[in-house]
CSV table of C-alpha atoms in Angstrom, one decimal:
chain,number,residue,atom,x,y,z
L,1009,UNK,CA,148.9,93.6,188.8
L,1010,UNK,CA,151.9,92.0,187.7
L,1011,UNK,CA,153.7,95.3,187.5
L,1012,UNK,CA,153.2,95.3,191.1
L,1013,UNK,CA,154.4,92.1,191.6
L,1014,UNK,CA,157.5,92.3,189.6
L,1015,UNK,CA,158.0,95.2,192.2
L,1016,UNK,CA,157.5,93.3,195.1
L,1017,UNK,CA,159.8,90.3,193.6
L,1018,UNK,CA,162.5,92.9,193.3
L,1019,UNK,CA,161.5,94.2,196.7
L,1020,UNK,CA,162.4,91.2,198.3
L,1021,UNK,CA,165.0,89.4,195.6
L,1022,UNK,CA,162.3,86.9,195.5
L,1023,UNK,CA,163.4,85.0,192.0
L,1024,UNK,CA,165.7,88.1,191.0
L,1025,UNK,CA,168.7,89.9,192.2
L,1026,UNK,CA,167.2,92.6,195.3
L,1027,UNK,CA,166.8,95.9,193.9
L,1028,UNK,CA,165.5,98.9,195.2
L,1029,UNK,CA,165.1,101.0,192.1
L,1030,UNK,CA,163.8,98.1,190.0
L,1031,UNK,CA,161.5,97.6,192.5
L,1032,UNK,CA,160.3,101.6,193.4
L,1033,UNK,CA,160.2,101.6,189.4
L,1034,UNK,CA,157.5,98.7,188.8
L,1035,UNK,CA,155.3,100.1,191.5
L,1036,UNK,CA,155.1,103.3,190.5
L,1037,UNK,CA,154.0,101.8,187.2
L,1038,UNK,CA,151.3,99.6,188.2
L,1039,UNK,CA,150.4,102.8,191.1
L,1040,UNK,CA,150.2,105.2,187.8
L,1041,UNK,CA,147.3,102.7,186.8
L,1042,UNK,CA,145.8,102.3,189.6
L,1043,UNK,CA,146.4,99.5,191.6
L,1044,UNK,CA,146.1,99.8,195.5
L,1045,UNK,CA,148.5,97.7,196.9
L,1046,UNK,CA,151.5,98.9,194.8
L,1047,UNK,CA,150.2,102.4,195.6
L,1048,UNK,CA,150.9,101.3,199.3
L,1049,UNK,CA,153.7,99.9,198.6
L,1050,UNK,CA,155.5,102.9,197.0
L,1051,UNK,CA,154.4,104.8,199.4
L,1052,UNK,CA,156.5,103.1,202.0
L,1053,UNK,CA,159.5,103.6,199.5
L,1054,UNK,CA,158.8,107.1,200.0
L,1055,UNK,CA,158.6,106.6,203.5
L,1056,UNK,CA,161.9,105.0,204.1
L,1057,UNK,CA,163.7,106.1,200.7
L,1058,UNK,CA,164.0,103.1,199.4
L,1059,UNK,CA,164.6,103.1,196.0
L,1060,UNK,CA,163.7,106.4,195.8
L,1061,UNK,CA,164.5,109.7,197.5
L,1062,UNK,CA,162.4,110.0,200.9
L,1063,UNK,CA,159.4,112.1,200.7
L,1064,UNK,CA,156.3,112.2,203.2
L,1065,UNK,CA,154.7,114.4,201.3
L,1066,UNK,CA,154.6,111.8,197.9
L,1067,UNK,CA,153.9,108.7,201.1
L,1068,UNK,CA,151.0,110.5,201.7
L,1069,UNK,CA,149.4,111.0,198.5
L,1070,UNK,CA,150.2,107.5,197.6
L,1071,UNK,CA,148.6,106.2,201.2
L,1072,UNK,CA,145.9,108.6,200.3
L,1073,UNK,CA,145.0,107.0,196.9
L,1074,UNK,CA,145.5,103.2,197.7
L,1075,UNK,CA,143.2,104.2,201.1
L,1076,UNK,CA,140.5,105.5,199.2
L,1077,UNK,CA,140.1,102.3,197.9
L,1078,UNK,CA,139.8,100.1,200.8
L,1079,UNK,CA,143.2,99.0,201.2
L,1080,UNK,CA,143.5,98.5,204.9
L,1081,UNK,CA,147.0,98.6,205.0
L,1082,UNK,CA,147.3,101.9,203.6
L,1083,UNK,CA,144.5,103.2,205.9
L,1084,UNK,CA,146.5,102.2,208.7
L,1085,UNK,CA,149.6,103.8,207.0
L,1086,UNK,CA,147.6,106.9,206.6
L,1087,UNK,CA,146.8,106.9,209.9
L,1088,UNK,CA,150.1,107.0,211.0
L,1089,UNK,CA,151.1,109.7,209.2
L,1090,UNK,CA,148.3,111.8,210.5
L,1091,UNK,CA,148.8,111.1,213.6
L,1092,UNK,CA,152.9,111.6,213.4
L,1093,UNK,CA,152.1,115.0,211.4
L,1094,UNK,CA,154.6,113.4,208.9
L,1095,UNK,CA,154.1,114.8,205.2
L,1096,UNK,CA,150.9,116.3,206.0
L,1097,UNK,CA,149.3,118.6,208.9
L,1098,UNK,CA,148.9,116.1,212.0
L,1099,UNK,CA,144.9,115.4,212.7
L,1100,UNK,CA,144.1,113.4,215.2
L,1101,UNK,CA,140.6,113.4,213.8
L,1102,UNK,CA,141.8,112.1,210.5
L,1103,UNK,CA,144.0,109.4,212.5
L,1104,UNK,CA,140.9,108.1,214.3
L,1105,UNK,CA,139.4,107.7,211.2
L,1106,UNK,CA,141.8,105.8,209.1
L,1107,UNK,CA,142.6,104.0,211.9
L,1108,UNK,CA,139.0,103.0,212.5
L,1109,UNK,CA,138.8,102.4,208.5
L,1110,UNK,CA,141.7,99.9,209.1
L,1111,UNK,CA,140.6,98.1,212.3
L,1112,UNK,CA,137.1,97.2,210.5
L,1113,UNK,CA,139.2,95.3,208.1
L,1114,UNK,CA,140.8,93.5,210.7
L,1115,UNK,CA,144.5,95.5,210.8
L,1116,UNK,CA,145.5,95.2,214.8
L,1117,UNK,CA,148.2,97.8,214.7
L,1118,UNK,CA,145.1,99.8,214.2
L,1119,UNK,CA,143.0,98.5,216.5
L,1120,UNK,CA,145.7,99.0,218.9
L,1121,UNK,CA,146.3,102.6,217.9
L,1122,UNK,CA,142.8,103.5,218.1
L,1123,UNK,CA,142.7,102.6,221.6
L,1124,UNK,CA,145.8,104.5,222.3
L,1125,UNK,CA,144.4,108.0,220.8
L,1126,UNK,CA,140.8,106.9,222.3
L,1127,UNK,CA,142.3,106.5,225.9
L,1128,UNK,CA,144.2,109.7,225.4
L,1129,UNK,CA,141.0,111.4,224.2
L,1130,UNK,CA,142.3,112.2,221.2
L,1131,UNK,CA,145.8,113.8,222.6
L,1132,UNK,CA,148.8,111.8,221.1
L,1133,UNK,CA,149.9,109.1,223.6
L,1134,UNK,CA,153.1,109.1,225.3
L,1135,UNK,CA,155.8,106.6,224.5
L,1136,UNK,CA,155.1,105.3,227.8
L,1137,UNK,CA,151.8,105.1,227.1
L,1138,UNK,CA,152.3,102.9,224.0
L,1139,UNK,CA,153.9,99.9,226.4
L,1140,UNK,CA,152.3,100.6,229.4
L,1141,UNK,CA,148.3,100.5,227.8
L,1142,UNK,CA,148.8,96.2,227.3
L,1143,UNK,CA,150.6,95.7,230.5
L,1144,UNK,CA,147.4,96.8,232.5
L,1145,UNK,CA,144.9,95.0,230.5
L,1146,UNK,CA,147.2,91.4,231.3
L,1147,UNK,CA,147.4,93.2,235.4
L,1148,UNK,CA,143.2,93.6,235.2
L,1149,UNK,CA,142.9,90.2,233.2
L,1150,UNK,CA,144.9,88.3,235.9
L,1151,UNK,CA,142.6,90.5,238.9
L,1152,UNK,CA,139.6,89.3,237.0
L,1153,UNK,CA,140.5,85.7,236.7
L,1154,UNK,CA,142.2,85.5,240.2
L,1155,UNK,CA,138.5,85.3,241.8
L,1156,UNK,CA,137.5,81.9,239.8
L,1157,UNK,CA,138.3,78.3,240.7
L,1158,UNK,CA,139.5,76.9,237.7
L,1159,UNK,CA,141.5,79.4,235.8
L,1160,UNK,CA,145.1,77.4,235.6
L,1161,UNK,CA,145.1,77.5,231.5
L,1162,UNK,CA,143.8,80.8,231.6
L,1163,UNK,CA,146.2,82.2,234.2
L,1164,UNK,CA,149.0,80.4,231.9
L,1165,UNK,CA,147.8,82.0,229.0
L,1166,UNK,CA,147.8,85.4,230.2
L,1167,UNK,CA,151.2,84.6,232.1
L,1168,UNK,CA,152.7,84.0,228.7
L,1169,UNK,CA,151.0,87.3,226.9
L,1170,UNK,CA,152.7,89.1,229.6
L,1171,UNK,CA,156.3,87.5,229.1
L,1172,UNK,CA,155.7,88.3,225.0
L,1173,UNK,CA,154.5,91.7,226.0
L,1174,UNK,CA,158.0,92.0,228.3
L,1175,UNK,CA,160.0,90.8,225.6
L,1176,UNK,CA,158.3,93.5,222.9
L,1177,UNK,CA,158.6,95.9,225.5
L,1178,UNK,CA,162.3,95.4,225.5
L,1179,UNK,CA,162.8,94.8,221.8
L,1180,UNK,CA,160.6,98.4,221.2
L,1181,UNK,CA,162.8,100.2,223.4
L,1182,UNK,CA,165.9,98.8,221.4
L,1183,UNK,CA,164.5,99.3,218.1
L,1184,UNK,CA,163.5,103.3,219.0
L,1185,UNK,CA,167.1,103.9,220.0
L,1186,UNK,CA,168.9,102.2,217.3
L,1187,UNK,CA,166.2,103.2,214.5
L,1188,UNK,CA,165.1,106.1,215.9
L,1189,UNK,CA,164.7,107.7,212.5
L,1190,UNK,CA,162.7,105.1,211.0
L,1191,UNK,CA,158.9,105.8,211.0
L,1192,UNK,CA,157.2,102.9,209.4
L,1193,UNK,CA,158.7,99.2,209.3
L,1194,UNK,CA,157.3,97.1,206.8
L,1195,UNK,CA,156.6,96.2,203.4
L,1196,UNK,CA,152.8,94.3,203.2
């Protein structure tokens, strides 16, 4: 565990100079032994080549081995790669599965990408798709509390999902043509 976390520190120059290396080096010493988050973790190094060269194919099997164990990030992660077809086969199947794994543990990317392949019946949603899926739940919410009397807070509430969902709408768009090589976005 503190291997891990020396990683982490390094990750983020939390208490020590930033360093990638230092950083893709103490995970992969506390993932050797076994522990599940820095297994996650250095599979996102692989993922973005961070401190390491990039390889999907080393994310996965990381992701794989930190999912096995419960950790719901790395379920989600394995998801995603499943369902991109990045460093393994794509499998929709597998997808809905680790997604589903994730969203039980309370992950809401993966709740939200399990609806996406679910209302796609299981064919991999368009881009469109991906923005366009909240902005009718908000549309039917606002139909369905249109026909009540006292829905003022609700109606703001939903008012100012929609301007958030606006705003991410806009700052997805920007961040898929300026990163469009980037495939997964965060360190947890």
């Amino acid at each position: 565990e503190a291997q891990s976390k020396l990683g982490f520190l390094y990750s983020g120059g939390e208490g020590v100079e930033q360093d990638d290396e230092q950083a893709a080096h103490w995970c992969n010493l506390a993932a050797e032994q076994g522990d599940e988050q820095a297994q996650n973790n250095l599979g996102l190094f692989y993922v973005m080549g961070k401190g390491v060269e990039k390889d999907d194919k080393k994310a996965v099997h990381w992701f794989q081995l930190a999912a096995e164990q419960g950790h719901a990030h790395a379920q989600y992660h394995l998801g995603l790669v499943y369902q991109r077809g990045e460093g393994i086969k794509q499998d929709y199947e597998q997808a809905t599965h680790w997604y589903r794994l994730a969203a039980e543990q309370g992950i809401e990317d993966a709740k939200y990408q399990l609806a996406l392949i679910e209302n796609a019946n299981g064919q991999p949603p368009k881009t469109a798709e991906i923005i366009e899926f909240p902005k009718e739940a908000i549309k039917d919410a606002k139909v369905a509390t249109g026909s009540f009397s006292n829905v003022s807070e609700t109606q703001t509430s939903i008012d100012d999902l929609e301007h958030k969902l606006e705003k991410l709408s806009q700052e997805f768009l920007e961040f898929k043509k300026e990163y469009s090589g980037a495939k997964l976005d965060h360190f947890s």
